[in-house]
Coordinates of C-alpha atoms and ligand atoms in Angstrom, one line a residue:
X1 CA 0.0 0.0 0.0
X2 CA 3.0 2.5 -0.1
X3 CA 2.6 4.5 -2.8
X4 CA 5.9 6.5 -4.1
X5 CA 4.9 9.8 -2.7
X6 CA 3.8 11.3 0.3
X7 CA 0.6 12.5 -1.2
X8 CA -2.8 12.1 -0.9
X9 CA -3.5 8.6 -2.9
X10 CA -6.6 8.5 -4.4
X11 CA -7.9 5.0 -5.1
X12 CA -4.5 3.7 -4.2
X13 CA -3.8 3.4 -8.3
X14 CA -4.7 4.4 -11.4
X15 CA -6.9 1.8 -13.1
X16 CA -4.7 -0.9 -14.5
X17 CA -4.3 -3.2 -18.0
X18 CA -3.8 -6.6 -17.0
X19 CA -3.0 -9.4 -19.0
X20 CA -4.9 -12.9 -18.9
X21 CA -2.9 -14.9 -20.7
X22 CA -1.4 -15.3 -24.1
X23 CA -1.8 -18.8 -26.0
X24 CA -4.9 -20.7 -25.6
X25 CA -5.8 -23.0 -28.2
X26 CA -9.7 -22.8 -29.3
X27 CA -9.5 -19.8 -28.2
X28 CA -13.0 -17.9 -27.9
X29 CA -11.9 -14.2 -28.0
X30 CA -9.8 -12.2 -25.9
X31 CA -10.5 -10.2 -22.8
X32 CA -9.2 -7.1 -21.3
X33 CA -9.3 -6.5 -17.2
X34 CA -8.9 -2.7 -16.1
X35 CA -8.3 -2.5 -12.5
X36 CA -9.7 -0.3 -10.2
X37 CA -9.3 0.3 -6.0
X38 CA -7.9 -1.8 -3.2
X39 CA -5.8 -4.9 -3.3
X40 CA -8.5 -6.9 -2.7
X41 CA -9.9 -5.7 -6.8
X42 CA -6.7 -6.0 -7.8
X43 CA -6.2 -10.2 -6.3
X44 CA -10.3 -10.2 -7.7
X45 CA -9.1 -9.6 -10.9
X46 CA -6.9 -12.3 -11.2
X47 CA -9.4 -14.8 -10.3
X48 CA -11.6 -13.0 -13.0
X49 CA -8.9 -14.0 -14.8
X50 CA -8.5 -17.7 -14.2
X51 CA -12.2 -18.2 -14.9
X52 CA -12.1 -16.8 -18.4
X53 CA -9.1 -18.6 -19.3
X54 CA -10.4 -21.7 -18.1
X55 CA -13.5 -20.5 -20.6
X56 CA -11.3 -20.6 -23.4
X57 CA -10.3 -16.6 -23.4
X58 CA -6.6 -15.5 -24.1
X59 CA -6.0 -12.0 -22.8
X60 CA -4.8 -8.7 -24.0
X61 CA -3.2 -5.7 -22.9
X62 CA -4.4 -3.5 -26.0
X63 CA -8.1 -2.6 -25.3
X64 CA -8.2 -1.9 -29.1
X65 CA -8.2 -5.5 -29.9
X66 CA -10.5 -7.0 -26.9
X67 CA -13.7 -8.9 -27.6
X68 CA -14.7 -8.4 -24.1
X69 CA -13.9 -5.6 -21.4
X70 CA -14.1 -5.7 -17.9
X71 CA -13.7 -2.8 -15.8
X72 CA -13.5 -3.8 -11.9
X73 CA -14.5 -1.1 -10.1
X74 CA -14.2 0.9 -6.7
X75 CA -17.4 2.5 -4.6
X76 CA -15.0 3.7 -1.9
X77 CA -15.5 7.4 -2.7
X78 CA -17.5 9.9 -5.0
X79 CA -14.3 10.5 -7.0
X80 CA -13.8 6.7 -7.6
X81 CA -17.0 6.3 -9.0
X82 CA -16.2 9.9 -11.4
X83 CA -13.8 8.1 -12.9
X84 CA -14.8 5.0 -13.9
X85 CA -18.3 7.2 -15.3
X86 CA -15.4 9.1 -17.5
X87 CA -13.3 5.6 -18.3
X88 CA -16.8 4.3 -19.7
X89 CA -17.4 8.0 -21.9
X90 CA -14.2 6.8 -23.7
X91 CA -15.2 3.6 -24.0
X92 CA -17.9 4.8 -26.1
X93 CA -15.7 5.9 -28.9
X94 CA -14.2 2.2 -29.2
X95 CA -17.7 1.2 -29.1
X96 CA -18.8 3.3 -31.7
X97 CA -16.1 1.3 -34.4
X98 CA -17.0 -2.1 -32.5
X99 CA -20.4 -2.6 -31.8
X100 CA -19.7 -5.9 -31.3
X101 CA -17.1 -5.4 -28.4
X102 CA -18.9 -6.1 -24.9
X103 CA -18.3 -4.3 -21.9
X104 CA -18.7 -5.6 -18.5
X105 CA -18.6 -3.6 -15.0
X106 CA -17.4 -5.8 -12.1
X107 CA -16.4 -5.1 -8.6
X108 CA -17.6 -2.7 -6.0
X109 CA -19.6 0.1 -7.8
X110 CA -21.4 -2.6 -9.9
X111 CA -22.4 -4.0 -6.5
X112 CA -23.4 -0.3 -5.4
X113 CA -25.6 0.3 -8.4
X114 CA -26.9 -2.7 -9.5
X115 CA -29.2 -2.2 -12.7
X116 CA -29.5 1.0 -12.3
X117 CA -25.8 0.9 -14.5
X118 CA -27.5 -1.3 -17.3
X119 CA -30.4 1.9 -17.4
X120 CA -27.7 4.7 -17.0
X121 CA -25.0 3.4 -19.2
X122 CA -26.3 2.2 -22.5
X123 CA -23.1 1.1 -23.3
X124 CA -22.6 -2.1 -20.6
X125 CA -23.7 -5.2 -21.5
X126 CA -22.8 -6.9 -18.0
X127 CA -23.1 -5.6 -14.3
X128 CA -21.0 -8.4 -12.4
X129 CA -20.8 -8.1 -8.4
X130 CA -18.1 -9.3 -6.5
X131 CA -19.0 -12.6 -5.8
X132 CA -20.7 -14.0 -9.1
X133 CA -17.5 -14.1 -10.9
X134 CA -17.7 -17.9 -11.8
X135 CA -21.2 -16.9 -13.5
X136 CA -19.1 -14.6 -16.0
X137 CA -18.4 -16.7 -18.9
X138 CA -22.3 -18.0 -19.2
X139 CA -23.1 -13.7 -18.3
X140 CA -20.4 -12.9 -21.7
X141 CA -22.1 -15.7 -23.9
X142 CA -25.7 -14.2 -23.0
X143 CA -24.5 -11.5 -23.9
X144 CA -23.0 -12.2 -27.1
X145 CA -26.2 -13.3 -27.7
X146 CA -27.9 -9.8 -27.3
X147 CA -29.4 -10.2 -23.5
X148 CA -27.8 -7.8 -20.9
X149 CA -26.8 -9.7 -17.8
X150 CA -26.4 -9.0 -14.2
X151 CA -25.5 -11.2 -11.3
X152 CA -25.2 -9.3 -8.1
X153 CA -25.5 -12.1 -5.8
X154 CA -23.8 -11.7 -2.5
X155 CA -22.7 -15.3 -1.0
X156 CA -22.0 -16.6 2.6
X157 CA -19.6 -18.7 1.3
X158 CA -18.4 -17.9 -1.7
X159 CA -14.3 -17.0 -1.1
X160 CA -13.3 -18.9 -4.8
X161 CA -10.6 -21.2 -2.8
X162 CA -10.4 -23.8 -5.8
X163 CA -9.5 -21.1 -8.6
X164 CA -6.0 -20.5 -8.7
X165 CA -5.6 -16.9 -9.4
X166 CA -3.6 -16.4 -12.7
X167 CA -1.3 -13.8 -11.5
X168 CA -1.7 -10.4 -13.8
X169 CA 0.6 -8.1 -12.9
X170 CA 3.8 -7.4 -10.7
X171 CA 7.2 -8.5 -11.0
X172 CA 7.3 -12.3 -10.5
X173 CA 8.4 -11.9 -7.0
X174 CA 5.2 -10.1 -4.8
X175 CA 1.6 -11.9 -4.9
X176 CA -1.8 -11.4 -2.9
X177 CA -3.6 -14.4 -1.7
X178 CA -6.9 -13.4 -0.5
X179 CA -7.4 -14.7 3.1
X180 CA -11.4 -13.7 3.4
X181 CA -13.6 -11.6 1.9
X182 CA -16.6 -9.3 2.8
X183 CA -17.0 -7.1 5.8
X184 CA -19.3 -6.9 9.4
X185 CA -17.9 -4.2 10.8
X186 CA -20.2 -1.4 9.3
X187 CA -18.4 1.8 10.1
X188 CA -20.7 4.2 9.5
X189 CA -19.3 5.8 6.5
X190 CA -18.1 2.7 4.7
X191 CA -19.7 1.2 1.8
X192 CA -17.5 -1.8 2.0
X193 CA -19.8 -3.9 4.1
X194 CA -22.6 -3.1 1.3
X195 CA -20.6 -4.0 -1.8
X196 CA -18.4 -6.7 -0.9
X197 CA -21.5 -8.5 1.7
X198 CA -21.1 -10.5 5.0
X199 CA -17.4 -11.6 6.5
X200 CA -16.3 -15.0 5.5
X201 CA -12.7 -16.8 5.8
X202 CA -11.3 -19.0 3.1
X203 CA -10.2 -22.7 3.7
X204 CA -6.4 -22.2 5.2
X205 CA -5.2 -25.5 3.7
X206 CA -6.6 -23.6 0.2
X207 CA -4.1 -20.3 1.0
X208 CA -1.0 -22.5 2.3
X209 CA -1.1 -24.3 -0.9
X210 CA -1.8 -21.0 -2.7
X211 CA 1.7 -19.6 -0.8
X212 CA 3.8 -22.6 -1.3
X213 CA 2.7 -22.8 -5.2
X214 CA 3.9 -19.6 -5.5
X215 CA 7.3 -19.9 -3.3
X216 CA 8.0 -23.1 -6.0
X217 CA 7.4 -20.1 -8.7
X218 CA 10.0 -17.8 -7.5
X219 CA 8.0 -15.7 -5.7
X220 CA 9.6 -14.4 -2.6
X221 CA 6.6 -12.0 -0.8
X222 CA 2.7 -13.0 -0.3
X223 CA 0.8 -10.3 0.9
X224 CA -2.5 -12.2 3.1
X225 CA -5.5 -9.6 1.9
X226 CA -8.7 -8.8 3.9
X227 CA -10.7 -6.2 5.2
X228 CA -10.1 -6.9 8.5
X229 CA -7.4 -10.0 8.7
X230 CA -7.1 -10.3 12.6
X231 CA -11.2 -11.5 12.5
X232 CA -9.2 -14.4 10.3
X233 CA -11.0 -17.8 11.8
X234 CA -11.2 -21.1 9.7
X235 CA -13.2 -23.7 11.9
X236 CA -14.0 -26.0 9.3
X237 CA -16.5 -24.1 7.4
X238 CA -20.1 -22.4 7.4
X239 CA -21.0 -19.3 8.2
X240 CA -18.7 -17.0 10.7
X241 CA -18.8 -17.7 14.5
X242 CA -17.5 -15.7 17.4
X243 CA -14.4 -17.6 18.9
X244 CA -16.7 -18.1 22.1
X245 CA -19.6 -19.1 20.3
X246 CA -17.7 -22.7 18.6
X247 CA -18.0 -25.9 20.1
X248 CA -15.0 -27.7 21.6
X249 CA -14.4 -29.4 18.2
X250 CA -14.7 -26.6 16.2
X251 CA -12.5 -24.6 19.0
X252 CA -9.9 -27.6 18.6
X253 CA -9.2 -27.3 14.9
X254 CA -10.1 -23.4 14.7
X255 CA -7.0 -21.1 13.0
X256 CA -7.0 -18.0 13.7
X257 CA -4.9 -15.0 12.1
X258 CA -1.9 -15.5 14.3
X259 CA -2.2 -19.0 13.9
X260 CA -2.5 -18.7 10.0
X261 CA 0.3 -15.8 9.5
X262 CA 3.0 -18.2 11.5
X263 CA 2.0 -21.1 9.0
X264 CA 2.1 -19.5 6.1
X265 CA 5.9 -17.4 7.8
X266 CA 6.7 -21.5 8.3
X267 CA 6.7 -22.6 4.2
X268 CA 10.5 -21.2 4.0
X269 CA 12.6 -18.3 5.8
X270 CA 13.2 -17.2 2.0
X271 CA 9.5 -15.8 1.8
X272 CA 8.7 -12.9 3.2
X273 CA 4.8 -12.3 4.3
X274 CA 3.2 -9.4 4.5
X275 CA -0.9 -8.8 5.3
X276 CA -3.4 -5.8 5.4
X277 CA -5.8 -4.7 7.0
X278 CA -5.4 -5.1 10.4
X279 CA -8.3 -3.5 12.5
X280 CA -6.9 -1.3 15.6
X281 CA -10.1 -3.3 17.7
X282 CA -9.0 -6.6 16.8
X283 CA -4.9 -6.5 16.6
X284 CA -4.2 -9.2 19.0
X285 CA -0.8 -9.4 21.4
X286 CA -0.9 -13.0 19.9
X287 CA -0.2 -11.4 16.3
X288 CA 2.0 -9.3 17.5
X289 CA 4.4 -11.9 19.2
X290 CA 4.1 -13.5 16.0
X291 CA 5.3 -10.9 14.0
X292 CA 8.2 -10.7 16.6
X293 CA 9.1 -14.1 16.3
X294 CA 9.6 -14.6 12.8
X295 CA 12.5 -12.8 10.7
X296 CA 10.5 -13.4 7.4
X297 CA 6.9 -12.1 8.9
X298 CA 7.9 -8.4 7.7
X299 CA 7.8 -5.7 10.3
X300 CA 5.2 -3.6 8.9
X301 CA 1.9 -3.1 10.0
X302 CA -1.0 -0.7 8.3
X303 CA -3.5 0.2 11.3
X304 CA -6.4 2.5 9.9
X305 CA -6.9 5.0 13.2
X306 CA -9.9 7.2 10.6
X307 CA -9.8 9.9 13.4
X308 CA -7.8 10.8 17.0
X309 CA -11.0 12.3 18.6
X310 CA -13.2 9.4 20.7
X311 CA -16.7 10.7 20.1
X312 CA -15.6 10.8 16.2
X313 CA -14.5 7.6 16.5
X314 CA -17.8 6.6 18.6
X315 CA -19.9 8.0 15.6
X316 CA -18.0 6.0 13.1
X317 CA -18.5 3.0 14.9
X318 CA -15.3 2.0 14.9
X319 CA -15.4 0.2 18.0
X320 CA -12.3 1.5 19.9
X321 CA -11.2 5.1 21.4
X322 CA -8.4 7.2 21.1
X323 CA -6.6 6.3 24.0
X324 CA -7.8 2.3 23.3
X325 CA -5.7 2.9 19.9
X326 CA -2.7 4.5 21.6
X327 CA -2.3 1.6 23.6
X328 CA -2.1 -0.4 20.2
X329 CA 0.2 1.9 19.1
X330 CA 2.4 1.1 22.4
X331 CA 1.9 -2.6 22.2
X332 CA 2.8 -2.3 18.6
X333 CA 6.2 -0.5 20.0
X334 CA 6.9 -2.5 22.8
X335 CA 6.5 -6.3 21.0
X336 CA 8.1 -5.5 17.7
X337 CA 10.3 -2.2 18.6
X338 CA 11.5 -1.8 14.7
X339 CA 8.1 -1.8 13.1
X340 CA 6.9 0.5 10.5
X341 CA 3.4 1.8 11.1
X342 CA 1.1 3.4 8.4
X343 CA -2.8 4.3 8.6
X344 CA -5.3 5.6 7.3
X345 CA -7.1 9.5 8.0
X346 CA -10.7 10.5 7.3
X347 CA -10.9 14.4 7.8
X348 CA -14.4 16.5 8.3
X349 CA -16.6 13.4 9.0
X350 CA -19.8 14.6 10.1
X351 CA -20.6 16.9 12.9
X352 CA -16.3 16.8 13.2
X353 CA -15.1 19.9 15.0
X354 CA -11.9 22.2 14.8
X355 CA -10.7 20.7 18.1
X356 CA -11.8 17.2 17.0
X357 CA -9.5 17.7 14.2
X358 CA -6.7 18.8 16.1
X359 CA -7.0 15.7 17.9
X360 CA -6.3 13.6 14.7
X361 CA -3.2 16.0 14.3
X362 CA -2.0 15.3 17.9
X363 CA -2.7 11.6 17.4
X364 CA -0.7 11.6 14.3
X365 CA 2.0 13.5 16.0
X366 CA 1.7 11.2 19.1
X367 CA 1.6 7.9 16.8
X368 CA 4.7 9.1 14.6
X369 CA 3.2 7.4 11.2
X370 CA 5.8 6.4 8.8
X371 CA 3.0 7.0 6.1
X372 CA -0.8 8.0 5.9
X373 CA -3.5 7.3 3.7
X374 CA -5.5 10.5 3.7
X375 CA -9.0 11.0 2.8
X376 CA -12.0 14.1 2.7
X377 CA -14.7 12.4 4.5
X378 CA -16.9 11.1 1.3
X379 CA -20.8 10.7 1.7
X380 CA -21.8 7.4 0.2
X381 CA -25.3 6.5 -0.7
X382 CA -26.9 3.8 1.6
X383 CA -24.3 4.0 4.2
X384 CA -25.7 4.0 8.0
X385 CA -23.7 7.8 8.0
X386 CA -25.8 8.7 4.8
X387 CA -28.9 7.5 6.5
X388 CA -28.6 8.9 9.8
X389 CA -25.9 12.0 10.0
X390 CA -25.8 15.1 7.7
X391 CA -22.6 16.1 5.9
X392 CA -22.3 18.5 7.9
X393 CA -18.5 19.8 7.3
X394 CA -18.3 22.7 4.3
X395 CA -15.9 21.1 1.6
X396 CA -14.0 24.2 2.1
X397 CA -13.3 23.3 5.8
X398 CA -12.8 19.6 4.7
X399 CA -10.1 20.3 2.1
X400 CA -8.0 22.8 4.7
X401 CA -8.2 19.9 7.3
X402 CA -7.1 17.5 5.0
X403 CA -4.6 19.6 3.7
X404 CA -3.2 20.5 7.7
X405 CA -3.2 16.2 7.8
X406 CA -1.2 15.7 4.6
X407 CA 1.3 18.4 5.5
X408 CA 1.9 17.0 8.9
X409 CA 2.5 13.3 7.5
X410 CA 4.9 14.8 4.8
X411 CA 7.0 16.1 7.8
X412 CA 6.5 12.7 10.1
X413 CA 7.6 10.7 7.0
X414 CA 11.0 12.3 6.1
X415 CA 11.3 12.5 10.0
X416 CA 10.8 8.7 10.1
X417 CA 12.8 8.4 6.8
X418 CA 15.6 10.4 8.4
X419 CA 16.0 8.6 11.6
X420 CA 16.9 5.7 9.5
X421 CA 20.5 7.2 8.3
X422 CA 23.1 5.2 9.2
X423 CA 20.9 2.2 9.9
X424 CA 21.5 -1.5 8.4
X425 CA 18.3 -3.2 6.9
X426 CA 17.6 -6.8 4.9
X427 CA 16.0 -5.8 1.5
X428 CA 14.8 -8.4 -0.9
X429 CA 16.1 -7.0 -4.0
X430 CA 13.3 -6.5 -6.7
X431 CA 15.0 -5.0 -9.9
X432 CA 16.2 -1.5 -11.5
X433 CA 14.6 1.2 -10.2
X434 CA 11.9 2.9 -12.3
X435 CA 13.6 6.7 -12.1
X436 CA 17.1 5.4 -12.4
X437 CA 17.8 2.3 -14.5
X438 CA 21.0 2.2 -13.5
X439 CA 20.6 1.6 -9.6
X440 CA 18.6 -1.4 -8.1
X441 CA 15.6 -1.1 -5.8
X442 CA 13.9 -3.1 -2.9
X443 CA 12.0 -3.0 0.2
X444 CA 13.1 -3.1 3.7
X445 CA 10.8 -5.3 6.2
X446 CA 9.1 -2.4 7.2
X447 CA 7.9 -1.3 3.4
X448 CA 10.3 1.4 2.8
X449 CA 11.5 1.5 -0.6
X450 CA 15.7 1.8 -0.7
X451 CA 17.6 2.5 -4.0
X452 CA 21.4 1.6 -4.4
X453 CA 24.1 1.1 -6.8
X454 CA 23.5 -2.7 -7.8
X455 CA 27.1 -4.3 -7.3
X456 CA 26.4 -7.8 -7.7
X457 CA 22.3 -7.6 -6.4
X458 CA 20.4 -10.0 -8.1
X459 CA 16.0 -10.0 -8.5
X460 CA 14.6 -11.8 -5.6
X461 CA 17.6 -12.3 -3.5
X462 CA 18.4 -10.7 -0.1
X463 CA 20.9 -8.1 0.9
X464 CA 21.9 -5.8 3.6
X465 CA 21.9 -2.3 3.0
X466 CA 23.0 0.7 5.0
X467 CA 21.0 3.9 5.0
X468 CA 23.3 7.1 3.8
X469 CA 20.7 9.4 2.8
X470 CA 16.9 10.3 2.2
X471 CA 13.9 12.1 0.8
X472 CA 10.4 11.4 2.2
X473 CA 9.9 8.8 0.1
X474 CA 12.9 6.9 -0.7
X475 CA 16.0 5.8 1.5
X476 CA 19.1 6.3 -0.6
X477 CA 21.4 3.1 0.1
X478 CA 25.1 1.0 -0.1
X479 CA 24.7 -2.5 -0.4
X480 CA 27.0 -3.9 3.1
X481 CA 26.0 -7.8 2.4
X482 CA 24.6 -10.5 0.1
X483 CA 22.8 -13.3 2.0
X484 CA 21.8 -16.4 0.5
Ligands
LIG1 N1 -10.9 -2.2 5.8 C1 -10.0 -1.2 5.9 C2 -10.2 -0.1 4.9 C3 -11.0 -0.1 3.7 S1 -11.3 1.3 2.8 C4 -10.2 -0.6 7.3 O1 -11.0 -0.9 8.0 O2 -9.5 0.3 7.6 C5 -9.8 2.2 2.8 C6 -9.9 3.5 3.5 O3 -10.7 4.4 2.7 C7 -10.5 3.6 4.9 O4 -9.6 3.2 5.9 C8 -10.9 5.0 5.0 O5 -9.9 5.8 5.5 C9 -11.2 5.4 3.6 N2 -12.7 5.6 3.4 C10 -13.6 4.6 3.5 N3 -14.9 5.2 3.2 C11 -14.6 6.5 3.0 C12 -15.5 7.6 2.7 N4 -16.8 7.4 2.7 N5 -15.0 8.8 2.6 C13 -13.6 9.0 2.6 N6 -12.8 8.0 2.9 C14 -13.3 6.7 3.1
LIG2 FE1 -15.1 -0.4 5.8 FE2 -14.8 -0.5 8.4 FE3 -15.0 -2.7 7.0 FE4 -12.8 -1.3 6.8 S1 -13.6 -2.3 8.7 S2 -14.0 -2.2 5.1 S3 -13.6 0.8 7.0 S4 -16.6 -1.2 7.3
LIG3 FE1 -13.0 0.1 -3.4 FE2 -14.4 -2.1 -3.1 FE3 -11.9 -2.0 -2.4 S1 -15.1 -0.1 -2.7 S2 -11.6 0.1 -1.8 S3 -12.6 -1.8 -4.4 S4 -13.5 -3.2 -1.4

């Protein structure tokens, strides 16, 4: 989730070409996958995917030359939603040479708006929610067939554990493996728990063999995705339980999150694992110690505080209070003293004051984030804030808050980034950096991208580096050791 730059990310990234996969034999037409959002779209995608290449569709990367489109969207904020509207204005053009080209809208926003996209955009032929992907090639050949389709089912138990993700993007070395999907925490502005439907954890035998698959193909990090990881709990199956709630068998053979992250850390001290999101309610000492334990678990965790004011927090319904989340924070410092925190900011929720705000700023301040994800409070249609609250906070007032936030985050980052000169970290080496081809990049445990001059640094090996310089977003780097 660390983007290059310590600015306010919007939608994480850009929406994304993705590739399915180039040789099929038969072959049925080919498909193009534009991602849009969180990880959790982006691993989506990929099982998207798998189920059209197992349907006889190669992929492309030129939209020009696609049969079918799929964009997988994001509902997370107005803006997200702006741009996919404008992404599927262009698409019209193609569709103007191409009448025959179909255009499908997956993921969040598809969920949001149901048929309501089939009325508003004449243009898309299929309105494809987050859990009906194994309904898309019989949705694609209705289609070709002149019917609009739409499958916005939401599932208990769907968490597609027997497709194995054909992996789209990325550079042979990092993967996501979904641990769970959905969400029941219903924070009051979030329109996660609405698009993406009830909490639900995947099969852990189905995600070790997922994570050693990919260890035997030269990958070297798995990132463990979910909305809320440390509610992880596989008990053999069936809708979600409470811990307390299982019976003594189920409580036997129950895995939960720490349980799961020191299985997966256990496939080989060569793979590194990373996971997001953690929940600052639910982040257990047992994670933690974990974490601690194991060299290869990286020491990085992303903690989403929203807001450093209590009653703010309260009327998010985020389930904890400032000083409940400070005591994370101290956990956090005291179990695992080198670990990188990041989080997440929401500024000018409703009925948010000016010393409410300054709260979040002292939090921050308190907190010393390495990096923030940072947000104008978004009002999203059928959320319990949209129901019940009024957007109360001027857009004016909104944008000078957020801008106070980002400025303060740009200053704890370099501080953080700073405090590193002269420190020694492991780095598993990734490649040529993007600005400058001539030095190699990597990350450290803690998510910090380093740049160096590459000396004998191979892709996907390990090295020690030692810290001589920075800018806010980089730490500038001499290789001191290769380690095999
Ligand atoms: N499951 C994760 C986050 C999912 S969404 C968690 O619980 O933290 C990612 C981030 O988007 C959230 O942490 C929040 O900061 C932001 N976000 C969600 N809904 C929003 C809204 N309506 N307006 C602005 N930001 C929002
Ligand atoms: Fe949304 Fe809250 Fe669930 Fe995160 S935990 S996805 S913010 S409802
Ligand atoms: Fe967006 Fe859906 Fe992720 S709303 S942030 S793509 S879960």
């Amino acid at each position: 989730m660390h983007a290059a730059e310590n600015k306010v990310i919007d939608e994480a990234r850009q929406g994304e070409a993705t590739v399915v996969s180039t040789s099929l034999s038969n072959e049925k037409g080919k498909v193009y996958i534009e991602s849009y959002g969180c990880q959790m779209n982006f691993s989506d995608s990929e099982i998207v995917a798998s189920v059209m290449a197992e349907n006889g569709y190669a992929g492309t990367r030129n939209m020009e030359e696609a049969d079918v489109i799929f964009l997988n969207t994001c509902a997370i904020r107005d803006n997200a939603e702006q741009r996919i509207r404008h992404r599927l204005s262009e698409l019209k053009g193609i569709k103007k040479h191409k009448p025959e080209m179909l255009v499908g809208v997956l993921g969040c926003m598809a969920e949001r708006l149901k048929e309501k996209f089939l009325e508003e955009e004449k243009l898309v032929d299929m309105v494809v929610g987050p859990d009906a992907y194994r309904d898309l090639p019989n949705l694609v050949n209705q289609a070709t067939d002149g019917d609009k389709g739409m499958n916005v089912f939401l599932s208990l138990e769907e968490t597609y554990a027997d497709i194995s993700p054909v992996r789209l993007t990325g550079n042979g070395l990092s993967a996501f493996i979904s641990i769970m999907r959905g969400c029941d925490n219903m924070c009051t502005f979030c329109v996660v728990p609405f698009t993406r439907g009830r909490e639900r954890s995947r099969d852990f035998e189905s995600i070790m063999q997922e994570a050693r698959d990919l260890f035997a193909n030269g990958y070297r990090e798995v990132t463990l995705l979910g909305q809320n990881v440390d509610s992880y709990l596989w008990f053999g199956g069936g809708p979600k339980k409470e811990f307390r709630k299982l019976t003594d068998e189920e409580r036997s053979n129950a895995v939960d999150f720490a349980d799961l992250l020191e299985m997966v850390a256990s496939i080989s001290p060569q793979l590194r694992v990373r996971f997001t999101t953690s929940h600052p309610r639910d982040l257990t000492d047992k994670v933690l110690e974990v974490m601690a334990r194991h060299n290869n678990i990286c020491k990085y965790i992303h903690l989403p505080v929203q807001s450093g004011n209590t009653r703010v927090l309260s009327v998010m319904n985020r389930g904890y209070s400032r000083e409940w989340y400070l005591e994370r924070m101290e956990a956090v410092r005291r179990i695992i003293p080198d670990c990188g925190i990041s989080t997440d900011i929401i500024t000018g929720f409703c009925t948010e004051t000016e010393e409410e705000h300054a709260e979040t700023l002292s939090l921050m301040e308190q907190s010393a984030f390495d990096y923030a994800y940072m947000f104008k409070y978004s009002e999203r249609p059928g959320t319990p804030a949209a129901k019940k609250m009024q957007d109360d906070v001027p857009e004016d007032v909104k944008g000078r808050r957020l801008q106070e936030v980002i400025d303060l985050q740009g200053r704890l980052s370099l501080q953080s980034n700073q405090n590193d000169i002269g420190k020694e970290f492991e780095v598993l080496v990734e490649g040529p950096s993007k600005k400058n081809p001539e030095e190699y990049c990597g990350r450290t445990s803690q998510n910090k991208m380093c740049v160096f001059p590459r000396g004998n640094a191979e892709k996907g090996k390990y090295i020690r580096v030692k810290v001589l310089a920075c800018t806010s977003a980089t730490l500038l780097t001499e290789i001191t050791g290769y380690i095999d």
